[in-house]
Structures are given as C-alpha cells and as structure tokens.
PDB file of C-alpha atoms in Angstrom:
ATOM      1  CA  LEU A1181     -20.652  10.104  -2.312  1.00 56.00           C
ATOM      2  CA  LYS A1182     -23.103   8.924  -5.061  1.00 47.00           C
ATOM      3  CA  PRO A1183     -22.531   5.530  -6.763  1.00 44.00           C
ATOM      4  CA  ASP A1184     -22.314   5.560 -10.552  1.00 45.00           C
ATOM      5  CA  SER A1185     -21.636   9.326 -10.596  1.00 58.00           C
ATOM      6  CA  CYS A1186     -18.933   9.156 -13.352  1.00 67.00           C
ATOM      7  CA  PHE A1187     -19.335   6.039 -15.368  1.00 63.00           C
ATOM      8  CA  LYS A1188     -16.450   5.173 -17.746  1.00 61.00           C
ATOM      9  CA  PRO A1189     -17.913   3.443 -20.765  1.00 62.00           C
ATOM     10  CA  GLY A1190     -16.285   0.171 -21.655  1.00 67.00           C
ATOM     11  CA  THR A1191     -14.618  -0.184 -18.325  1.00 76.00           C
ATOM     12  CA  GLY A1192     -17.354  -1.833 -16.253  1.00 84.00           C
ATOM     13  CA  TYR A1193     -16.970   0.664 -13.360  1.00 87.00           C
ATOM     14  CA  SER A1194     -17.668   4.218 -12.292  1.00 89.00           C
ATOM     15  CA  TYR A1195     -15.409   6.531 -10.475  1.00 91.00           C
ATOM     16  CA  GLN A1196     -15.558   9.544  -8.174  1.00 92.00           C
ATOM     17  CA  THR A1197     -13.242  11.567  -6.041  1.00 93.00           C
ATOM     18  CA  MET A1198     -13.510  12.125  -2.441  1.00 94.00           C
ATOM     19  CA  ASN A1199     -11.731  14.435   0.130  1.00 95.00           C
ATOM     20  CA  THR A1200     -11.255  13.510   3.782  1.00 95.00           C
ATOM     21  CA  PRO A1201     -10.327  16.407   6.159  1.00 94.00           C
ATOM     22  CA  PRO A1202      -7.641  15.044   8.463  1.00 93.00           C
ATOM     23  CA  LYS A1203      -7.707  15.526  12.230  1.00 92.00           C
ATOM     24  CA  HIS A1204      -4.055  14.702  12.565  1.00 93.00           C
ATOM     25  CA  GLY A1205      -0.785  16.198  11.327  1.00 91.00           C
ATOM     26  CA  GLU A1206       0.348  19.802  11.092  1.00 91.00           C
ATOM     27  CA  ILE A1207      -0.535  20.453   7.384  1.00 93.00           C
ATOM     28  CA  LYS A1208      -4.342  20.103   7.203  1.00 92.00           C
ATOM     29  CA  VAL A1209      -4.717  19.394   3.473  1.00 94.00           C
ATOM     30  CA  PRO A1210      -7.617  17.128   2.746  1.00 94.00           C
ATOM     31  CA  VAL A1211      -6.734  13.524   1.879  1.00 96.00           C
ATOM     32  CA  GLY A1212      -7.754  13.101  -1.718  1.00 95.00           C
ATOM     33  CA  SER A1213      -8.966   9.642  -2.924  1.00 96.00           C
ATOM     34  CA  VAL A1214     -10.340   8.067  -6.023  1.00 96.00           C
ATOM     35  CA  LEU A1215     -13.113   5.528  -5.558  1.00 96.00           C
ATOM     36  CA  LEU A1216     -13.930   2.833  -8.171  1.00 95.00           C
ATOM     37  CA  LEU A1217     -17.264   1.044  -8.042  1.00 94.00           C
ATOM     38  CA  PRO A1218     -18.464  -1.811 -10.291  1.00 94.00           C
ATOM     39  CA  GLU A1219     -21.486  -0.988 -12.471  1.00 90.00           C
ATOM     40  CA  ASN A1220     -24.938  -1.843 -11.189  1.00 85.00           C
ATOM     41  CA  SER A1221     -23.743  -1.914  -7.563  1.00 83.00           C
ATOM     42  CA  LYS A1222     -25.984   0.756  -6.185  1.00 80.00           C
ATOM     43  CA  ASN A1223     -27.763  -1.428  -3.621  1.00 81.00           C
ATOM     44  CA  GLU A1224     -24.769  -3.610  -2.731  1.00 87.00           C
ATOM     45  CA  LYS A1225     -22.519  -3.470   0.417  1.00 93.00           C
ATOM     46  CA  LEU A1226     -19.341  -4.114  -1.576  1.00 96.00           C
ATOM     47  CA  PRO A1227     -16.106  -5.517  -0.297  1.00 98.00           C
ATOM     48  CA  LEU A1228     -13.339  -2.942  -0.370  1.00 98.00           C
ATOM     49  CA  ILE A1229      -9.719  -3.049  -1.467  1.00 98.00           C
ATOM     50  CA  VAL A1230      -7.748  -0.027  -0.361  1.00 98.00           C
ATOM     51  CA  VAL A1231      -4.800   0.923  -2.539  1.00 98.00           C
ATOM     52  CA  PRO A1232      -2.159   3.373  -1.256  1.00 98.00           C
ATOM     53  CA  HIS A1233       0.192   4.202  -4.154  1.00 97.00           C
ATOM     54  CA  GLY A1234       4.032   3.782  -4.198  1.00 96.00           C
ATOM     55  CA  GLY A1235       6.578   6.448  -4.424  1.00 94.00           C
ATOM     56  CA  PRO A1236       5.661   7.817  -1.977  1.00 96.00           C
ATOM     57  CA  HIS A1237       5.916  11.252  -3.708  1.00 96.00           C
ATOM     58  CA  THR A1238       3.625  10.431  -6.592  1.00 96.00           C
ATOM     59  CA  CYS A1239      -0.187  10.306  -6.878  1.00 96.00           C
ATOM     60  CA  MET A1240      -3.021   8.263  -8.207  1.00 94.00           C
ATOM     61  CA  SER A1241      -5.248  10.030 -10.766  1.00 90.00           C
ATOM     62  CA  THR A1242      -8.551   9.061 -12.354  1.00 88.00           C
ATOM     63  CA  SER A1243      -6.817   7.572 -15.359  1.00 88.00           C
ATOM     64  CA  PHE A1244      -7.689   3.982 -16.329  1.00 88.00           C
ATOM     65  CA  VAL A1245      -5.476   1.368 -14.755  1.00 92.00           C
ATOM     66  CA  PRO A1246      -6.098  -2.072 -16.207  1.00 92.00           C
ATOM     67  CA  SER A1247      -5.168  -4.054 -13.010  1.00 96.00           C
ATOM     68  CA  TYR A1248      -7.590  -2.206 -10.715  1.00 96.00           C
ATOM     69  CA  GLY A1249     -10.285  -2.051 -13.394  1.00 94.00           C
ATOM     70  CA  TYR A1250      -9.940  -5.868 -13.506  1.00 95.00           C
ATOM     71  CA  LEU A1251     -10.368  -6.212  -9.774  1.00 97.00           C
ATOM     72  CA  CYS A1252     -13.307  -3.802  -9.723  1.00 96.00           C
ATOM     73  CA  LYS A1253     -15.224  -5.189 -12.693  1.00 94.00           C
ATOM     74  CA  HIS A1254     -14.482  -8.916 -12.465  1.00 94.00           C
ATOM     75  CA  GLY A1255     -14.109  -9.173  -8.705  1.00 95.00           C
ATOM     76  CA  ARG A1256     -16.829  -6.669  -7.904  1.00 96.00           C
ATOM     77  CA  TYR A1257     -14.654  -4.865  -5.379  1.00 97.00           C
ATOM     78  CA  ALA A1258     -14.857  -1.245  -4.531  1.00 97.00           C
ATOM     79  CA  ILE A1259     -11.296   0.120  -4.985  1.00 97.00           C
ATOM     80  CA  LEU A1260     -10.195   3.133  -3.019  1.00 98.00           C
ATOM     81  CA  HIS A1261      -6.967   4.806  -4.192  1.00 98.00           C
ATOM     82  CA  VAL A1262      -5.675   6.998  -1.369  1.00 98.00           C
ATOM     83  CA  ASN A1263      -3.447  10.061  -2.015  1.00 97.00           C
ATOM     84  CA  PHE A1264      -1.999  10.341   1.504  1.00 97.00           C
ATOM     85  CA  ARG A1265      -0.084  13.480   2.481  1.00 96.00           C
ATOM     86  CA  GLY A1266       3.303  13.236   0.764  1.00 95.00           C
ATOM     87  CA  SER A1267       1.602  12.755  -2.578  1.00 96.00           C
ATOM     88  CA  THR A1268       2.208  15.136  -5.432  1.00 95.00           C
ATOM     89  CA  GLY A1269      -0.525  17.585  -6.512  1.00 94.00           C
ATOM     90  CA  PHE A1270      -1.594  18.752  -3.009  1.00 94.00           C
ATOM     91  CA  GLY A1271       0.994  21.502  -2.412  1.00 94.00           C
ATOM     92  CA  GLN A1272       4.660  21.508  -1.373  1.00 96.00           C
ATOM     93  CA  ALA A1273       3.930  21.687   2.355  1.00 95.00           C
ATOM     94  CA  ALA A1274       1.776  18.581   2.291  1.00 95.00           C
ATOM     95  CA  LEU A1275       4.363  16.745   0.164  1.00 95.00           C
ATOM     96  CA  GLU A1276       7.272  17.544   2.545  1.00 95.00           C
ATOM     97  CA  SER A1277       5.154  16.782   5.672  1.00 96.00           C
ATOM     98  CA  LEU A1278       5.740  13.059   5.131  1.00 97.00           C
ATOM     99  CA  ALA A1279       9.507  13.217   5.628  1.00 96.00           C
ATOM    100  CA  GLY A1280      10.281  11.811   9.029  1.00 96.00           C
ATOM    101  CA  ASN A1281       6.725  10.710   9.489  1.00 97.00           C
ATOM    102  CA  ALA A1282       6.579   7.636   7.253  1.00 97.00           C
ATOM    103  CA  GLY A1283       4.644   4.772   8.839  1.00 97.00           C
ATOM    104  CA  SER A1284       2.513   7.145  10.886  1.00 97.00           C
ATOM    105  CA  LEU A1285       1.142  10.175   9.029  1.00 97.00           C
ATOM    106  CA  ASP A1286       0.569   8.246   5.801  1.00 97.00           C
ATOM    107  CA  VAL A1287      -0.899   5.320   7.708  1.00 98.00           C
ATOM    108  CA  LEU A1288      -3.374   7.629   9.544  1.00 97.00           C
ATOM    109  CA  ASP A1289      -4.403   9.189   6.240  1.00 98.00           C
ATOM    110  CA  VAL A1290      -5.092   5.814   4.707  1.00 98.00           C
ATOM    111  CA  VAL A1291      -7.147   4.810   7.702  1.00 98.00           C
ATOM    112  CA  ALA A1292      -9.072   8.134   7.752  1.00 97.00           C
ATOM    113  CA  ALA A1293     -10.091   7.780   4.079  1.00 97.00           C
ATOM    114  CA  THR A1294     -11.063   4.180   4.622  1.00 98.00           C
ATOM    115  CA  ARG A1295     -13.240   4.927   7.632  1.00 97.00           C
ATOM    116  CA  ALA A1296     -14.815   7.900   5.834  1.00 96.00           C
ATOM    117  CA  LEU A1297     -15.890   5.591   3.082  1.00 96.00           C
ATOM    118  CA  ILE A1298     -17.212   2.995   5.528  1.00 97.00           C
ATOM    119  CA  ASP A1299     -19.200   5.726   7.251  1.00 96.00           C
ATOM    120  CA  ALA A1300     -20.756   6.619   3.894  1.00 93.00           C
ATOM    121  CA  GLY A1301     -22.391   3.184   3.906  1.00 93.00           C
ATOM    122  CA  ILE A1302     -21.191   2.095   0.480  1.00 90.00           C
ATOM    123  CA  VAL A1303     -18.922  -0.753   1.551  1.00 96.00           C
ATOM    124  CA  ASP A1304     -18.944  -3.631   3.986  1.00 97.00           C
ATOM    125  CA  PRO A1305     -16.875  -2.702   7.061  1.00 97.00           C
ATOM    126  CA  ASP A1306     -16.167  -6.363   7.740  1.00 98.00           C
ATOM    127  CA  ARG A1307     -14.703  -6.976   4.284  1.00 98.00           C
ATOM    128  CA  VAL A1308     -11.793  -4.478   3.898  1.00 98.00           C
ATOM    129  CA  GLY A1309      -8.509  -5.474   2.290  1.00 98.00           C
ATOM    130  CA  ILE A1310      -5.439  -3.639   1.258  1.00 98.00           C
ATOM    131  CA  CYS A1311      -3.128  -3.865  -1.769  1.00 98.00           C
ATOM    132  CA  GLY A1312       0.039  -2.012  -2.604  1.00 98.00           C
ATOM    133  CA  GLY A1313       3.485  -2.095  -4.131  1.00 97.00           C
ATOM    134  CA  SER A1314       6.765  -0.497  -3.002  1.00 98.00           C
ATOM    135  CA  HIS A1315       5.723   2.291  -0.555  1.00 98.00           C
ATOM    136  CA  GLY A1316       2.160   1.155  -1.041  1.00 98.00           C
ATOM    137  CA  GLY A1317       3.331  -2.274   0.133  1.00 98.00           C
ATOM    138  CA  PHE A1318       5.090  -0.605   3.055  1.00 98.00           C
ATOM    139  CA  LEU A1319       1.781   0.962   4.005  1.00 98.00           C
ATOM    140  CA  ALA A1320      -0.097  -2.256   3.508  1.00 98.00           C
ATOM    141  CA  GLY A1321       2.241  -3.888   6.014  1.00 98.00           C
ATOM    142  CA  HIS A1322       1.786  -1.017   8.456  1.00 98.00           C
ATOM    143  CA  CYS A1323      -2.036  -1.071   8.174  1.00 98.00           C
ATOM    144  CA  ILE A1324      -2.395  -4.779   8.816  1.00 98.00           C
ATOM    145  CA  GLY A1325      -0.021  -4.379  11.769  1.00 98.00           C
ATOM    146  CA  GLN A1326      -1.328  -1.187  13.276  1.00 98.00           C
ATOM    147  CA  HIS A1327      -4.950  -1.703  12.414  1.00 98.00           C
ATOM    148  CA  PRO A1328      -5.482  -5.416  12.310  1.00 98.00           C
ATOM    149  CA  ASP A1329      -9.194  -5.316  13.046  1.00 98.00           C
ATOM    150  CA  LEU A1330      -9.866  -3.006  10.034  1.00 98.00           C
ATOM    151  CA  PHE A1331      -7.825  -4.525   7.310  1.00 98.00           C
ATOM    152  CA  LYS A1332      -8.583  -8.239   6.904  1.00 98.00           C
ATOM    153  CA  VAL A1333      -6.516  -9.205   3.923  1.00 98.00           C
ATOM    154  CA  ALA A1334      -3.362  -7.892   2.186  1.00 98.00           C
ATOM    155  CA  ALA A1335      -1.504  -8.209  -1.085  1.00 98.00           C
ATOM    156  CA  MET A1336       2.056  -6.743  -1.285  1.00 98.00           C
ATOM    157  CA  ARG A1337       4.427  -6.226  -4.208  1.00 98.00           C
ATOM    158  CA  ASN A1338       8.175  -5.625  -3.477  1.00 98.00           C
ATOM    159  CA  PRO A1339       7.290  -3.957  -0.165  1.00 98.00           C
ATOM    160  CA  CYS A1340       9.750  -2.234   2.202  1.00 98.00           C
ATOM    161  CA  THR A1341       9.164  -4.077   5.446  1.00 98.00           C
ATOM    162  CA  ASN A1342      12.262  -3.200   7.493  1.00 98.00           C
ATOM    163  CA  ILE A1343      14.054   0.040   6.724  1.00 98.00           C
ATOM    164  CA  ALA A1344      16.938  -0.876   9.029  1.00 97.00           C
ATOM    165  CA  THR A1345      17.864  -3.852   6.889  1.00 97.00           C
ATOM    166  CA  MET A1346      17.069  -2.119   3.616  1.00 97.00           C
ATOM    167  CA  VAL A1347      19.224   1.050   4.011  1.00 96.00           C
ATOM    168  CA  THR A1348      22.529  -0.619   3.135  1.00 94.00           C
ATOM    169  CA  ALA A1349      21.127  -2.837   0.371  1.00 96.00           C
ATOM    170  CA  THR A1350      19.069  -0.503  -1.708  1.00 96.00           C
ATOM    171  CA  ASP A1351      19.892   1.862  -4.559  1.00 95.00           C
ATOM    172  CA  ILE A1352      17.892   4.606  -2.727  1.00 94.00           C
ATOM    173  CA  PRO A1353      19.478   4.870   0.760  1.00 92.00           C
ATOM    174  CA  ASP A1354      18.330   8.519   0.824  1.00 91.00           C
ATOM    175  CA  TRP A1355      14.716   7.363   0.997  1.00 94.00           C
ATOM    176  CA  CYS A1356      15.511   5.362   4.106  1.00 95.00           C
ATOM    177  CA  TYR A1357      17.078   8.351   5.829  1.00 95.00           C
ATOM    178  CA  VAL A1358      14.733  11.129   4.782  1.00 94.00           C
ATOM    179  CA  GLU A1359      11.433   9.244   5.158  1.00 96.00           C
ATOM    180  CA  ALA A1360      12.359   7.712   8.524  1.00 96.00           C
ATOM    181  CA  LEU A1361      14.521  10.354  10.047  1.00 95.00           C
ATOM    182  CA  GLY A1362      13.347  13.548   8.379  1.00 95.00           C
ATOM    183  CA  PRO A1363      14.969  16.260   6.277  1.00 89.00           C
ATOM    184  CA  GLY A1364      18.649  17.027   6.848  1.00 83.00           C
ATOM    185  CA  HIS A1365      19.608  13.476   7.891  1.00 80.00           C
ATOM    186  CA  TYR A1366      21.139  12.470   4.504  1.00 80.00           C
ATOM    187  CA  ASN A1367      24.304  13.953   3.031  1.00 79.00           C
ATOM    188  CA  PHE A1368      24.119  13.346  -0.724  1.00 79.00           C
ATOM    189  CA  SER A1369      27.835  14.164  -1.170  1.00 83.00           C
ATOM    190  CA  ASP A1370      29.187  12.085   1.692  1.00 81.00           C
ATOM    191  CA  PHE A1371      27.271   8.803   2.401  1.00 75.00           C
ATOM    192  CA  HIS A1372      27.757   7.165   5.838  1.00 80.00           C
ATOM    193  CA  ALA A1373      26.436   3.992   7.216  1.00 86.00           C
ATOM    194  CA  PRO A1374      23.554   4.407   9.738  1.00 92.00           C
ATOM    195  CA  SER A1375      24.382   4.749  13.356  1.00 93.00           C
ATOM    196  CA  LYS A1376      22.976   2.462  16.120  1.00 96.00           C
ATOM    197  CA  GLU A1377      20.461   5.116  17.029  1.00 96.00           C
ATOM    198  CA  GLU A1378      19.386   5.774  13.377  1.00 95.00           C
ATOM    199  CA  LEU A1379      18.930   2.071  12.807  1.00 97.00           C
ATOM    200  CA  GLY A1380      16.643   1.912  15.899  1.00 98.00           C
ATOM    201  CA  VAL A1381      14.440   4.786  14.495  1.00 97.00           C
ATOM    202  CA  MET A1382      14.288   3.075  11.107  1.00 98.00           C
ATOM    203  CA  TRP A1383      13.165  -0.121  12.683  1.00 98.00           C
ATOM    204  CA  ASP A1384      10.461   1.688  14.684  1.00 98.00           C
ATOM    205  CA  LYS A1385       9.175   3.219  11.455  1.00 98.00           C
ATOM    206  CA  SER A1386       8.909  -0.156   9.739  1.00 98.00           C
ATOM    207  CA  PRO A1387       6.028  -2.627   9.248  1.00 98.00           C
ATOM    208  CA  ILE A1388       8.167  -5.323  10.927  1.00 98.00           C
ATOM    209  CA  ALA A1389       7.818  -3.395  14.307  1.00 98.00           C
ATOM    210  CA  HIS A1390       4.081  -4.168  14.284  1.00 98.00           C
ATOM    211  CA  LEU A1391       4.367  -7.789  13.186  1.00 98.00           C
ATOM    212  CA  LYS A1392       3.119  -9.258  16.431  1.00 97.00           C
ATOM    213  CA  HIS A1393      -0.348  -7.844  15.696  1.00 98.00           C
ATOM    214  CA  VAL A1394      -0.722  -9.095  12.161  1.00 98.00           C
ATOM    215  CA  LYS A1395      -3.408 -11.659  11.469  1.00 98.00           C
ATOM    216  CA  ALA A1396      -4.488 -10.814   7.906  1.00 98.00           C
ATOM    217  CA  PRO A1397      -3.786 -13.446   5.215  1.00 98.00           C
ATOM    218  CA  THR A1398      -0.993 -11.792   3.190  1.00 98.00           C
ATOM    219  CA  LEU A1399       0.068 -12.402  -0.465  1.00 98.00           C
ATOM    220  CA  MET A1400       3.679 -11.521  -1.161  1.00 98.00           C
ATOM    221  CA  ALA A1401       5.057 -10.894  -4.678  1.00 98.00           C
ATOM    222  CA  LEU A1402       8.749 -10.265  -5.372  1.00 98.00           C
ATOM    223  CA  GLY A1403      10.873  -9.390  -8.378  1.00 97.00           C
ATOM    224  CA  MET A1404      14.139 -11.061  -7.835  1.00 97.00           C
ATOM    225  CA  LYS A1405      16.081  -8.470  -9.855  1.00 97.00           C
ATOM    226  CA  ASP A1406      14.749  -5.570  -7.800  1.00 97.00           C
ATOM    227  CA  ARG A1407      17.488  -3.185  -6.701  1.00 97.00           C
ATOM    228  CA  ARG A1408      15.178  -0.539  -5.300  1.00 97.00           C
ATOM    229  CA  VAL A1409      13.618  -2.685  -2.570  1.00 98.00           C
ATOM    230  CA  PRO A1410      15.693  -5.815  -2.319  1.00 97.00           C
ATOM    231  CA  PRO A1411      13.663  -9.073  -2.373  1.00 98.00           C
ATOM    232  CA  SER A1412      15.141  -9.894   1.012  1.00 98.00           C
ATOM    233  CA  GLN A1413      12.636  -7.403   2.432  1.00 98.00           C
ATOM    234  CA  GLY A1414       9.677  -9.467   1.351  1.00 98.00           C
ATOM    235  CA  ILE A1415      11.342 -12.748   2.139  1.00 98.00           C
ATOM    236  CA  GLU A1416      12.049 -11.596   5.688  1.00 97.00           C
ATOM    237  CA  TYR A1417       8.405 -10.618   6.200  1.00 98.00           C
ATOM    238  CA  TYR A1418       7.082 -13.747   4.599  1.00 98.00           C
ATOM    239  CA  HIS A1419       9.021 -16.103   6.880  1.00 98.00           C
ATOM    240  CA  ALA A1420       8.038 -13.975   9.860  1.00 98.00           C
ATOM    241  CA  LEU A1421       4.385 -14.434   8.905  1.00 98.00           C
ATOM    242  CA  ARG A1422       4.928 -18.197   8.449  1.00 98.00           C
ATOM    243  CA  ALA A1423       6.404 -18.335  11.919  1.00 98.00           C
ATOM    244  CA  LYS A1424       3.262 -16.735  13.315  1.00 97.00           C
ATOM    245  CA  ASN A1425       1.041 -19.237  11.368  1.00 98.00           C
ATOM    246  CA  VAL A1426      -0.591 -16.311   9.442  1.00 98.00           C
ATOM    247  CA  PRO A1427      -1.836 -17.542   6.054  1.00 98.00           C
ATOM    248  CA  THR A1428       0.616 -16.335   3.418  1.00 98.00           C
ATOM    249  CA  LYS A1429       1.861 -17.065  -0.057  1.00 98.00           C
ATOM    250  CA  LEU A1430       4.994 -16.085  -1.855  1.00 98.00           C
ATOM    251  CA  LEU A1431       5.090 -15.345  -5.607  1.00 98.00           C
ATOM    252  CA  VAL A1432       8.676 -15.140  -7.057  1.00 98.00           C
ATOM    253  CA  TYR A1433       9.353 -13.599 -10.444  1.00 98.00           C
ATOM    254  CA  GLU A1434      12.990 -14.353 -11.239  1.00 97.00           C
ATOM    255  CA  ASP A1435      13.228 -11.996 -14.333  1.00 97.00           C
ATOM    256  CA  CYS A1436      11.392  -9.050 -12.875  1.00 97.00           C
ATOM    257  CA  ASP A1437      12.732  -5.946 -11.127  1.00 97.00           C
ATOM    258  CA  HIS A1438      10.805  -3.478  -8.965  1.00 97.00           C
ATOM    259  CA  ALA A1439       7.823  -3.006 -11.230  1.00 94.00           C
ATOM    260  CA  ILE A1440       6.927  -6.736 -11.938  1.00 97.00           C
ATOM    261  CA  ASP A1441       5.736  -5.561 -15.317  1.00 95.00           C
ATOM    262  CA  LEU A1442       6.732  -8.362 -17.772  1.00 97.00           C
ATOM    263  CA  VAL A1443       3.476  -9.289 -19.400  1.00 97.00           C
ATOM    264  CA  VAL A1444       3.356 -12.899 -18.142  1.00 97.00           C
ATOM    265  CA  SER A1445       4.462 -11.873 -14.629  1.00 97.00           C
ATOM    266  CA  GLU A1446       2.092  -8.985 -14.316  1.00 97.00           C
ATOM    267  CA  ALA A1447      -0.881 -11.053 -15.476  1.00 97.00           C
ATOM    268  CA  ASP A1448       0.146 -13.829 -13.084  1.00 98.00           C
ATOM    269  CA  PHE A1449       0.346 -11.500 -10.175  1.00 98.00           C
ATOM    270  CA  TRP A1450      -3.048  -9.844 -10.678  1.00 98.00           C
ATOM    271  CA  ILE A1451      -4.870 -13.174 -11.220  1.00 98.00           C
ATOM    272  CA  ASN A1452      -3.226 -14.491  -8.022  1.00 98.00           C
ATOM    273  CA  THR A1453      -4.257 -11.276  -6.281  1.00 98.00           C
ATOM    274  CA  LYS A1454      -7.912 -11.530  -7.264  1.00 98.00           C
ATOM    275  CA  GLN A1455      -7.943 -15.238  -6.202  1.00 98.00           C
ATOM    276  CA  TRP A1456      -6.374 -14.236  -2.844  1.00 98.00           C
ATOM    277  CA  PHE A1457      -8.978 -11.588  -2.154  1.00 98.00           C
ATOM    278  CA  ASP A1458     -11.773 -13.860  -3.469  1.00 98.00           C
ATOM    279  CA  LYS A1459     -10.631 -16.545  -0.986  1.00 98.00           C
ATOM    280  CA  TYR A1460     -10.119 -14.461   2.175  1.00 98.00           C
ATOM    281  CA  LEU A1461     -12.276 -11.327   1.673  1.00 96.00           C
TER     282      LEU A1461
END
C-alpha cells in the first residue's frame, strides 16, 4: 500500500485497490477493497471509516461517489470499501458462498480487510468506524456487536437488524431465507411463513443477536416509505441501544424509501454522518 498512488484530480483524494487473502471460508478468493485517502496525508495516522456495500450481491468500484469523497476530503478520513465474498465480479463460486453464511463470512471478510489495513500502518487502530446501508448496515450492526473493540463508531441507513422480524414484512422475503438459511430454502412459487426453527436461525444470523456487546455510538437513518427493509428494523435496534444507554441518534426521513436519495434528505444524512464521526471518532 502506497499513499497517493492514484490521485483523482479535483476530488481531493487518492485511491488504490488492495486484496486480502482470507484464512476462513471454503472459497479462498481474495477480499478486494478500495481505499480512499485524503490528499497530503502521507505522514498522518488517519482515522478510518470502513464501508461494506449493500446488496449484498453488488460491488463497490473505483468510481467517484460524492458522499464518500466528502467524508474523505472534508473529514480527512481514510475510507475502506470492502467487497466481501458474495460481491459481484469475483466469480460465481465466491458470490454464492455467502448464501447461508450472512452475518459470519461477510463479517470476517470485513474484519480481515480492516486488520490488513491497520497492519499496513496507514490508519489509527484506535479510531476505526463503520458506515453502511441496507446489507452494509446489517454488517455495521454485526461488526459493532461481534467486534466491539475494533469498531468504535457506526452510522447505519435502513439496516436489517433482525431477519426474523423482517421476513414477513419485507418485499424480499427470499433474501431472508437464502442469506440466512442457504440455497434451497425458498420456494419462489409457493411462499410459506417461516417455521419456529427457521425463525431461530434467522435471529442467530442477525445483528440483534450480538446487541449485548455493542458499545459504539450509533447513528440510525430511516426512510419511512422503505418496503425493502421496513423502518421497524431500525426503530427496534435504536430503542434497544437506548435501553443499553449506548449513545445513539435517529434520523427519520418521512418521504424517502430504501435509498434515502431525495436531495435534501441525502445531504442531511451525510452532513449528520460526518458530524457523528467527527464527534465520536
């Protein structure tokens, strides 16, 4: 890793790609990541914001994304986009390996990439946060619950926090079955409500199962018209954090759906996100 290796003129940051060979999982495809560094940061130990993408079967490329460019340039945060196994572009076997392993394989990939960057000496190991939406928010919840000493702050947008309470309220129940239970557990032509046993597995695969370990200040943003991940998911997690006296803040966008992409709402969210990381990281 070499800072300023690929500077993007006009953006205020450089980027580079990194591959982390995993020690876990059956499909040993390297975990690909994209690292953003603010310009003129060669001798700084930067705070880090880790960003697992949503989907989960999508990927983050080196394309310019204004929101993360904003955090990188104006917040002077290193940004690490992690393409965990299950992402597109790394082969069919790696993509399909996530099914039935959500909340474990993807979490370990995010942690492995984060620790690899820390070991490279570029970022401050005591100032690591995580930010994500949808499945990325799902992973943010898992990371602050499963690895509370690594991830110190979180910002989540429309996250799935409890698959067991989401499965009968979402427009993608197949996601709940396939990612939690594995291939072959969802009949697309004959939907059935989950069994008691299936609900138990879904709960075990959810961030809510690790709530007792969470201590990271957490920002929660919800689009109240979201049919993909119902806002009840974030509200449930938000109140659970408040009950634990974990610092938290809830942003409600009445006219937004899953993306939270109305101009005013999107700007408000990212300004609040920067302020949240500035305060706690």
